[in-house]
XYZ file of C-alpha atoms in Angstrom:
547
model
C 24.785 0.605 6.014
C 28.024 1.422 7.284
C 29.360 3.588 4.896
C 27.273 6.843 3.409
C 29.165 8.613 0.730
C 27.889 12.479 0.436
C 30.101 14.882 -0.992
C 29.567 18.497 0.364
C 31.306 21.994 -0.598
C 31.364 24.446 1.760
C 31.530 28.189 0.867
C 32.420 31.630 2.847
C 28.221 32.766 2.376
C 27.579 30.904 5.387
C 28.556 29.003 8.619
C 25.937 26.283 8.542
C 26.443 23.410 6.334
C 23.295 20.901 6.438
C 23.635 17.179 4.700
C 21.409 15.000 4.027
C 21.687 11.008 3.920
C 17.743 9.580 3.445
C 18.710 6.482 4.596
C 20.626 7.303 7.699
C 19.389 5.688 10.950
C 23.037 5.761 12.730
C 23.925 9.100 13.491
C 27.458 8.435 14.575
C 30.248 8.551 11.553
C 33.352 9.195 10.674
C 33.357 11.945 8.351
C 36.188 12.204 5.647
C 36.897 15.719 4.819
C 39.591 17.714 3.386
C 40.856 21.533 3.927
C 43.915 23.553 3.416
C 47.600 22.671 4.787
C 48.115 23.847 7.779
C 44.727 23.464 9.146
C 43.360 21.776 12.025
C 39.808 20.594 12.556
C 38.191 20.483 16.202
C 34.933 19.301 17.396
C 35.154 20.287 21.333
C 38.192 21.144 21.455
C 39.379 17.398 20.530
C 41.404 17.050 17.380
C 39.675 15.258 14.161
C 41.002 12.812 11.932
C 39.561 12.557 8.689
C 38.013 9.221 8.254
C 38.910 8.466 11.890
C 37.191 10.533 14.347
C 33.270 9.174 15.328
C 31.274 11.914 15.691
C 27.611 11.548 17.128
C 25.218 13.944 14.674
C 22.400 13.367 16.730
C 22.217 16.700 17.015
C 24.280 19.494 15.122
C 27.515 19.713 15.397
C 30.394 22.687 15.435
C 33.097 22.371 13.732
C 35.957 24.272 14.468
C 38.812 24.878 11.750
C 41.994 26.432 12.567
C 44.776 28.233 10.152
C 48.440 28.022 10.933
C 48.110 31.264 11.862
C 45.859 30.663 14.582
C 42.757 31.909 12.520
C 39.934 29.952 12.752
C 35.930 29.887 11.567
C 33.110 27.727 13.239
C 30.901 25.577 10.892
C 27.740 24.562 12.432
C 27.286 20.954 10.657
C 23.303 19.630 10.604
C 23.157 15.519 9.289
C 19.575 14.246 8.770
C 17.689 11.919 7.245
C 14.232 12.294 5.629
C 12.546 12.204 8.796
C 11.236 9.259 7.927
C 11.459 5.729 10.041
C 14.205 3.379 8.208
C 14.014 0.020 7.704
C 16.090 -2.061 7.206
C 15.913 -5.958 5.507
C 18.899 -7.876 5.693
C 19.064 -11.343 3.207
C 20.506 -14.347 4.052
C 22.324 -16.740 1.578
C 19.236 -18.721 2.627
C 16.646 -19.943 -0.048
C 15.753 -19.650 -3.595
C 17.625 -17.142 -5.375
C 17.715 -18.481 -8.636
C 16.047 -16.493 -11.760
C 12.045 -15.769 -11.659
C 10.281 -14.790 -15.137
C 7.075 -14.445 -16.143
C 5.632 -14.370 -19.984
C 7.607 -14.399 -22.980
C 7.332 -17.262 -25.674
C 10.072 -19.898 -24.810
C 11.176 -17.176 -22.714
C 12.076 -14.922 -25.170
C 11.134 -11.384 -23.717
C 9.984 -12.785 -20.809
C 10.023 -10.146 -17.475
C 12.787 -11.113 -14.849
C 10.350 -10.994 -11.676
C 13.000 -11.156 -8.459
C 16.170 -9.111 -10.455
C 15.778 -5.465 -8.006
C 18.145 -2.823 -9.063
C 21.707 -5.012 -9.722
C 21.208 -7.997 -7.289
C 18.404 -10.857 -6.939
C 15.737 -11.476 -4.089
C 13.378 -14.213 -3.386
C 10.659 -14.793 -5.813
C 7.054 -14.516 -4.341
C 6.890 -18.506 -4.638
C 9.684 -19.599 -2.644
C 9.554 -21.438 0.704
C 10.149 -19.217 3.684
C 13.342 -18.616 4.999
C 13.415 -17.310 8.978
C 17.331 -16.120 9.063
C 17.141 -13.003 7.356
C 16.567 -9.988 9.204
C 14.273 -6.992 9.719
C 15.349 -3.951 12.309
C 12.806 -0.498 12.381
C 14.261 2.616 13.244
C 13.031 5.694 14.431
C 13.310 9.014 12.678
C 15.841 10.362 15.261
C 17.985 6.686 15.138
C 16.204 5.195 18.137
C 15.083 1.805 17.596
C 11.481 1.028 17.226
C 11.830 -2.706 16.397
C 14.657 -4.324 17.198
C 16.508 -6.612 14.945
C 14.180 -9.711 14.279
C 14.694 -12.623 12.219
C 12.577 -13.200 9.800
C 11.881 -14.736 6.033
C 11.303 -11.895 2.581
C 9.903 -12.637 -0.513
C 8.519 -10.617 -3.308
C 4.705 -10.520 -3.284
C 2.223 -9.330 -5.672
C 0.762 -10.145 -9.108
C 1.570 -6.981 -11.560
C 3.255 -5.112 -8.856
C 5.967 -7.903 -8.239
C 6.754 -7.051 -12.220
C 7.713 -3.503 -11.750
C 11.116 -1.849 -11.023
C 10.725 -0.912 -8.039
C 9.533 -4.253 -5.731
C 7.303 -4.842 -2.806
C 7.805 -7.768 -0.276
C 6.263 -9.378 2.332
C 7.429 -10.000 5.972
C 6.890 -13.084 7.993
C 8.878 -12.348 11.341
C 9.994 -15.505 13.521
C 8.249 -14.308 16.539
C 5.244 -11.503 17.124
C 6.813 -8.021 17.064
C 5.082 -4.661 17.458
C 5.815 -2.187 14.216
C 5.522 1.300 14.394
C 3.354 1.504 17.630
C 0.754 -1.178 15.755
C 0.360 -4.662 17.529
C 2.497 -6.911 17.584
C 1.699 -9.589 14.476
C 4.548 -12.044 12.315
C 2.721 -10.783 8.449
C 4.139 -7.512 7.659
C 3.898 -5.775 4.514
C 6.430 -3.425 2.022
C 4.364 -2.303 -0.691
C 6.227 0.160 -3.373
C 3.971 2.069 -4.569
C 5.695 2.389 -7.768
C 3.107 3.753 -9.532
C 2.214 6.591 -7.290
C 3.723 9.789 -8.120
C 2.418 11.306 -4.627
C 3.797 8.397 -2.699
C 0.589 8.681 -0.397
C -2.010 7.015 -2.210
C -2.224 3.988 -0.246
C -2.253 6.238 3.077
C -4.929 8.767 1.985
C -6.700 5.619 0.755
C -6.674 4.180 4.104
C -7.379 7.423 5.940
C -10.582 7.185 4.622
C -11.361 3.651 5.399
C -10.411 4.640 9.020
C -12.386 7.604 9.130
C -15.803 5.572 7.803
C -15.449 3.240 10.840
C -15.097 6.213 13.246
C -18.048 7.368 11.987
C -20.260 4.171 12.668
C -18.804 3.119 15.889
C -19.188 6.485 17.295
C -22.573 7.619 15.833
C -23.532 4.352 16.646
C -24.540 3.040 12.992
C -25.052 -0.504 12.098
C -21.423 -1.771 12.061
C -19.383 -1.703 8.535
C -16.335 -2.788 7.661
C -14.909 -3.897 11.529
C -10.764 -3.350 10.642
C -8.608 -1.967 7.750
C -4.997 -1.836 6.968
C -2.480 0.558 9.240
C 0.910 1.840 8.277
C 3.460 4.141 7.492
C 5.394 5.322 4.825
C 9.547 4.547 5.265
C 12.761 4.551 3.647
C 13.234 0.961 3.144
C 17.414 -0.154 3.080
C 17.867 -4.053 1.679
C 20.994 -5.972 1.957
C 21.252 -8.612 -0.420
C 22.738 -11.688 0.232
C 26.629 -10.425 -0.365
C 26.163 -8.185 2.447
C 26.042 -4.925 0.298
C 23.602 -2.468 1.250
C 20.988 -0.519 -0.905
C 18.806 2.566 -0.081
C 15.834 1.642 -2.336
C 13.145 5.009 -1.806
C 9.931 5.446 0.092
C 7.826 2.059 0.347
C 4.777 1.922 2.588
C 5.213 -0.406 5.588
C 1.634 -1.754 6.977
C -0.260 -4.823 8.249
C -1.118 -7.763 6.297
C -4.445 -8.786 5.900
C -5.242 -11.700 8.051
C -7.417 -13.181 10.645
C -6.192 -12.127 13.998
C -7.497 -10.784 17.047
C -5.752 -7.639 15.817
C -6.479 -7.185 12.693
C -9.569 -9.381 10.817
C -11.087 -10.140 14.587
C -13.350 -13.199 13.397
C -12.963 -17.201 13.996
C -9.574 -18.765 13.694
C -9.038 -20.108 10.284
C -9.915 -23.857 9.536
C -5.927 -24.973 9.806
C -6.112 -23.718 13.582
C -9.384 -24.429 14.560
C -8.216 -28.019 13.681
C -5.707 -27.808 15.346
C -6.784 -27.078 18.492
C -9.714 -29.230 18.267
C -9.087 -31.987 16.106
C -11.940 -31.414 13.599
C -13.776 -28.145 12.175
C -17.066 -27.520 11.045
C -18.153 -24.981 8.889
C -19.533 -22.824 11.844
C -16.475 -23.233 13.671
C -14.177 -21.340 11.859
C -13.434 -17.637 10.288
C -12.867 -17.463 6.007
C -11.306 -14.750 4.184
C -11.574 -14.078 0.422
C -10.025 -12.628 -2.033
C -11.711 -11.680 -5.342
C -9.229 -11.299 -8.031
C -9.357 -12.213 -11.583
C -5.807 -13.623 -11.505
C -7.482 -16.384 -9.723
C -4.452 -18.082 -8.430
C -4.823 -19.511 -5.117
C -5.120 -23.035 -4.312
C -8.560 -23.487 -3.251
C -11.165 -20.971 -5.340
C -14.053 -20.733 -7.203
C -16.375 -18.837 -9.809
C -19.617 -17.756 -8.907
C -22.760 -19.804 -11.390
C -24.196 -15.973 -11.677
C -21.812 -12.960 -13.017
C -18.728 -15.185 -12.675
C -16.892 -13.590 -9.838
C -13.743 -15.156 -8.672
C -14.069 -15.935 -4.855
C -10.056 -17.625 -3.578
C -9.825 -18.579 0.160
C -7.059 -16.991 1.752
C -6.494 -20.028 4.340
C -7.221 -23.671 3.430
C -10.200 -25.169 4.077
C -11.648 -28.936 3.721
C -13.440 -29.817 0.542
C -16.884 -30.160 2.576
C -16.506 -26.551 3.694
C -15.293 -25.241 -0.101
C -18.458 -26.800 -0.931
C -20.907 -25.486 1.664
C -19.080 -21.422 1.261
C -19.527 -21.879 -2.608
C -23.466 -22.679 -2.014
C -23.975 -19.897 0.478
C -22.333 -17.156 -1.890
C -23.861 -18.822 -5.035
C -27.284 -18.666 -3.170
C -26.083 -14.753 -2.544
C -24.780 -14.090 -6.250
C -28.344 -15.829 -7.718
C -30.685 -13.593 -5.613
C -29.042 -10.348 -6.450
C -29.113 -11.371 -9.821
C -32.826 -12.321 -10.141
C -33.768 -9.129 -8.093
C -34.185 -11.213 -4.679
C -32.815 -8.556 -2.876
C -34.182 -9.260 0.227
C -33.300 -12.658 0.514
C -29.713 -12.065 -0.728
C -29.525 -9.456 2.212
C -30.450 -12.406 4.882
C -26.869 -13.953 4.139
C -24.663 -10.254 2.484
C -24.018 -7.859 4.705
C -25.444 -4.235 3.287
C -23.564 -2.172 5.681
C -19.705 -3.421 4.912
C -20.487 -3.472 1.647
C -21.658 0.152 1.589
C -18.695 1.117 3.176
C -16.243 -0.662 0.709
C -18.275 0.736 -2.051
C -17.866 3.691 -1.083
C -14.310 3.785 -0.287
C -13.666 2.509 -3.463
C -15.620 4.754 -5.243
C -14.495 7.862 -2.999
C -10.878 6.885 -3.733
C -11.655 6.384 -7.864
C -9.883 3.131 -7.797
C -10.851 1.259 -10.786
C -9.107 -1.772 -9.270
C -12.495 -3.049 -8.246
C -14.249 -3.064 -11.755
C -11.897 -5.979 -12.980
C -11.700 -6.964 -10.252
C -8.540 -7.290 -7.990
C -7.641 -7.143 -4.876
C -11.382 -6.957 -3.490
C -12.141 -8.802 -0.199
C -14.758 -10.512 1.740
C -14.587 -12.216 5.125
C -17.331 -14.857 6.264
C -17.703 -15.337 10.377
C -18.370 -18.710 10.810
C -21.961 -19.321 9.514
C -22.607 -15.481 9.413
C -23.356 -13.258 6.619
C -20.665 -12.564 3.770
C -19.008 -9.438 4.931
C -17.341 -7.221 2.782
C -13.727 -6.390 3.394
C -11.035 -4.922 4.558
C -10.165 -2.483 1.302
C -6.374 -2.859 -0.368
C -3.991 -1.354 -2.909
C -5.202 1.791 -4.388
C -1.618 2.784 -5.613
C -2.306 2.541 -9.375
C -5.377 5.110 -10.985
C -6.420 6.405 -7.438
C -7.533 9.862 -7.279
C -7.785 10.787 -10.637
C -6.998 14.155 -11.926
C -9.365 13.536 -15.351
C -8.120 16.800 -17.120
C -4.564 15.714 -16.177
C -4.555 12.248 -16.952
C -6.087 13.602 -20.547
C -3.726 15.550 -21.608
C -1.080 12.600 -20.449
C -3.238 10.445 -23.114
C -5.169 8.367 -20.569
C -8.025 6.042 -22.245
C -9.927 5.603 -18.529
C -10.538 9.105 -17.818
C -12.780 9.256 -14.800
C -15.305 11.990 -14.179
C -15.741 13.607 -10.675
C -19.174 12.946 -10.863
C -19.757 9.669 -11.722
C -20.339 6.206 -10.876
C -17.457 4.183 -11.452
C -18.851 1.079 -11.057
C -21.373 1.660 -13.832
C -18.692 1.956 -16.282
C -17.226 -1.216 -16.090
C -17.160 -3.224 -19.267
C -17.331 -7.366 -18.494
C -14.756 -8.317 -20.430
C -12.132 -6.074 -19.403
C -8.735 -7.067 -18.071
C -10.020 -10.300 -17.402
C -6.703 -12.804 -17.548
C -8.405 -16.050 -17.588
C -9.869 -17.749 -20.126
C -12.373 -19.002 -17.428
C -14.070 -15.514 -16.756
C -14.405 -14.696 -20.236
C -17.959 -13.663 -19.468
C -17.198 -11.707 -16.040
C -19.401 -9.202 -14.923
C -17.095 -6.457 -13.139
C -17.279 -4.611 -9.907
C -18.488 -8.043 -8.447
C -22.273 -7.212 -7.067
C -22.149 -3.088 -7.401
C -23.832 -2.398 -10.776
C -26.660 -4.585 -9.592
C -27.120 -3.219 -6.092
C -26.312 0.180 -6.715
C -30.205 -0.127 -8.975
C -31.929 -1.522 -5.864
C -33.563 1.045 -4.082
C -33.299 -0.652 -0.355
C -29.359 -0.252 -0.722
C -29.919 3.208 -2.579
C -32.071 4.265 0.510
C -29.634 2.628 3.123
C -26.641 4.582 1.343
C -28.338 7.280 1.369
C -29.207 7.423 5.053
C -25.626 6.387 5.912
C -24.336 8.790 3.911
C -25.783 11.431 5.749
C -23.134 10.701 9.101
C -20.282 9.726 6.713
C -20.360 12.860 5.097
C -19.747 15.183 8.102
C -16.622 13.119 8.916
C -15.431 13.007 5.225
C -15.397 16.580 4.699
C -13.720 17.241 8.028
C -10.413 15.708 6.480
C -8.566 16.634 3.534
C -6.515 19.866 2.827
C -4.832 19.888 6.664
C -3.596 16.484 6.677
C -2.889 15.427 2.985
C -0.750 19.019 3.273
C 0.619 17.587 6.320
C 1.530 14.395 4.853
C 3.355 16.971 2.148
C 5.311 18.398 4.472
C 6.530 14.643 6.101
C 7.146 13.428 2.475
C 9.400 16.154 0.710
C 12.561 15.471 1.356
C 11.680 11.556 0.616
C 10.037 12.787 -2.822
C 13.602 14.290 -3.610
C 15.372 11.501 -3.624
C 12.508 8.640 -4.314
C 11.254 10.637 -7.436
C 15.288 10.922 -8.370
C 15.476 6.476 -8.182
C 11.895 6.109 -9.595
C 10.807 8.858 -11.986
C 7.379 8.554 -12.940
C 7.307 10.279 -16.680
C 5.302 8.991 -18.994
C 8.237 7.503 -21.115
C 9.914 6.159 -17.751
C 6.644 4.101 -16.780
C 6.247 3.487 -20.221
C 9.369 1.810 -21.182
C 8.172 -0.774 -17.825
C 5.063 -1.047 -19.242
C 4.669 -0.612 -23.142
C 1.064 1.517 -24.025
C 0.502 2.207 -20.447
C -2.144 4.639 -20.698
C -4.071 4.112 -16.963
C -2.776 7.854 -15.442
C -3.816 8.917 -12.499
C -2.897 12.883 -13.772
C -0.046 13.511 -11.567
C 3.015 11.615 -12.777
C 4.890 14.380 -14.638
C 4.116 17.173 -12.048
C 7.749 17.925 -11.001
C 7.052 20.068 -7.618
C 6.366 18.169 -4.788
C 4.178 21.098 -3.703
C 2.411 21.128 -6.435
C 2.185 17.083 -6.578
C 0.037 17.576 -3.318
C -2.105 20.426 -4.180
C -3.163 18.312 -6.819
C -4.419 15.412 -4.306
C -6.001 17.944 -2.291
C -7.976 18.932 -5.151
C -8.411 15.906 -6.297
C -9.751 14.523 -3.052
C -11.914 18.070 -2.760
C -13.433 17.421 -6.353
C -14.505 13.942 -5.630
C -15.910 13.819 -2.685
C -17.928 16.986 -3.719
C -18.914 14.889 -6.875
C -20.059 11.559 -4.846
C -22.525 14.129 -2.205
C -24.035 15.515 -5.364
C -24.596 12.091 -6.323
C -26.041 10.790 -3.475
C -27.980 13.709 -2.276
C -29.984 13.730 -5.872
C -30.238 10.386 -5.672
C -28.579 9.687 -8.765
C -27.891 6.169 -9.415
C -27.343 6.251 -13.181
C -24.319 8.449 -13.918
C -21.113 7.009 -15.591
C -17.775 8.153 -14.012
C -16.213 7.145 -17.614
């Protein structure tokens, strides 16, 4: 951005004048600036010109302004930013531009998908592009990633709908982000949806915190890797060349198999590669469950009809042979053959991503979406890693009442009992879904109740060890972002509501108007749930509805 335009008034109640640009990641301007006739303006002893003069803000400033008279007054000027990294994704003229929509009837009040604020990005189904590019700054202007080429798109299903859009990254070349390894699949996610703006982050916290506690207390091993990031002020150029600060978006990994991230066999594609031919021990699969079911190569299971979509392509003989194996899975825990569905289902991960889901109220499961599994070759079906809890996440039931919610979720409560199996569901195809995937089943069998329960007992300590100190501490990072991402993206009922017509799905916190306040409700929120899920467990109760 080359330009910032902030207007500032100075008075005679003070010397120090402090501005504030969110965006700003180059701390040397040329500030325009206008005082009386007759006046001179010095910054160590050099004249200024307005509009002229470069001035490094790095650090504050004096300004020294001088009357005809040879009066003069010192103004100590601050310039910052949020204190936030920046980031900033610059389009190329490169690709498909042209007008996404999505719904409608002969596209009459159909949804423009790829129109962001007043200019047009990729849609999520365009071919890659590798000359735009991405650059990462620091707080304090350094540079954390240099400028990298790169290809953007919008991703998403529902999210890519909203106002406010998310993207994905796919750098040219490996780059490290943020002090996390260095990978090409990056990840902008808006978090439109959350009032708090650290949903995602608290979400993964937790996920983090859970495989602490089983690599260090030496527990059988869980869910192996989850998603890292940070929240940023994200700045897009479109393809004119004009600049846009567009709020607080959430910049973390991509899930994929990597050494770094999903450590397990190389996908099919490279295993053939390198070899010439893959069998179905050979390689590494990642799922997705997700009842938009729209990946290339998928599949619904013969028993509860869950959606299972590889996230790399496979060969029809190995479709065939992962559908059996999961089938085999889906069929035992349905006929009670718990026992033999644990022989090829991993109890442990899929504790753990019960759990975080439940910990973290995220209904997203029940329909479900964005739920993942990983297979290692011939190995068990591994649950895993957890994603997007920006939407209904730590609910604040009395809140999200009185805001005329119609999922209000209890404290203390099983969420996954409360799923109804037709819900949500946007194929015709899984009109007779169960929800949750496996949960409401294994959550009755008393060899995962018992192995919960024991696992429980380590998780706990770490649990309760975080909340109020670091979601406040998160507050304190975040407020000057909320100022000015809450000003672009309001969350009111009527704003969200005029997105999305009869949206009812609060999480309780979108029309709390002190950012303060907006995190005192998390940390009770967080407090109140966790306290809810330890009753649970500890008194063994396996039957309670969270709604």
């Amino acid at each position: 951005v080359s330009e910032h335009t902030t207007t500032i008034t100075y008075g005679e109640s003070s010397n120090d004048i402090t501005v504030t640009i969110p965006y700003l990641y180059d701390f040397k301007l040329k500030p325009t600036f206008t005082v009386p006739s007759g006046c001179t303006v010095t910054v160590n002893g050099v004249v200024q010109k307005s509009g002229e003069s470069e001035v490094d803000f790095s650090k504050p400033v004096n300004y020294v302004v001088t009357d005809a008279a040879g009066d003069f007054r010192k103004y100590t000027v601050k310039v910052q930013n949020t204190g936030l990294p920046v980031v900033v994704l610059k389009h190329s003229t490169s690709g498909d531009f042209s007008k996404k929509t999505t719904g409608g009837f002969f596209g009459i009040g159909a949804t423009t998908l790829n129109q962001f604020v007043d200019f047009w990005v990729r849609g999520k189904d365009t071919e890659w592009v590798e000359d735009d590019q991405m650059t990462v700054y620091n707080p304090d202007g350094s540079i954390d990633m240099p400028t990298t080429l790169c290809g953007a798109r919008l991703r998403g299903n529902t999210t890519q709908a909203y106002p406010k859009k998310p993207f994905a990254i796919k750098l040219k070349t490996k780059q490290s982000v943020l002090g996390l390894p260095a990978h090409k699949r990056w990840v902008l996610l808006a978090n439109w949806l959350d009032h708090s703006m650290i949903r995602n982050t608290v979400a993964f916290d937790i996920a983090h915190i859970i495989e602490a506690a089983w690599r260090n207390e030496g527990l059988n091993a869980g869910i192996p890797w989850n998603v890292h990031g940070q929240n940023v002020e994200l700045v897009v150029v479109d393809k004119d060349g004009d600049a846009h600060h567009v709020g607080n978006y959430f910049l973390c990994e991509q899930i994929k198999i990597d050494g770094d991230r999903l450590d397990i066999k190389d996908p099919y594609e490279d295993v053939v590669k390198k070899q010439g031919s893959a069998s179905f021990a050979d390689c590494g699969y990642l799922f997705e469950c997700d009842n938009n079911y729209d990946e290339d190569q998928q599949f619904i299971t013969s028993k509860f009809s869950v959606p299972f979509m590889f996230k790399d392509a496979v060969s029809d003989d190995i479709l065939t042979a992962v559908k059996n194996k999961i089938n085999g899975i889906a069929n035992n825990i349905g006929n009670g053959k718990y026992t033999e569905a644990y022989k090829d289902f991993d109890i442990y991960s899929a504790i753990d991503q019960f759990l975080i889901f439940e910990l973290t109220m995220n209904r997203e499961y029940v329909d479900p979406r964005s739920v993942y599994y990983f297979m290692d070759g011939n190995g068990p079906l591994s649950a895993g890693p957890v994603w997007d809890f920006d939407r209904g996440t730590f609910h604040n039931p009395t809140k999200a009442k009185d805001l005329g919610g119609d999922r209000i979720k209890q404290y203390e409560g099983w969420i996954c009992l409360s799923a109804n199996p037709k819900d949500n569901l946007s194929s015709s195809k899984l009109e007779n879904a169960s929800s949750c995937v496996f949960y409401p089943q294994l959550i009755n069998d008393t060899t995962f109740q018992n192995a919960l329960k024991k696992r429980w007992e380590v998780l706990y300590q770490y649990l309760s060890a975080y909340g109020e100190l670091v979601i406040r501490s998160y507050g304190e990072k975040m407020a000057k972002s909320y100022e000015y991402n809450n000003a672009m993206w309001p969350t009111t009922k009527a704003d969200i509501q005029a997105w999305k017509y009869g949206f009812s799905d609060w999480s309780g916190d979108e029309t709390i108007s002190v950012w303060s306040d907006v995190v005192e409700n998390m940390v009770t929120v967080w407090k109140s749930r966790l306290a809810g899920i330890n009753t649970l467990i500890t008194s063994s109760n396996f039957t309670k509805e969270a709604m």
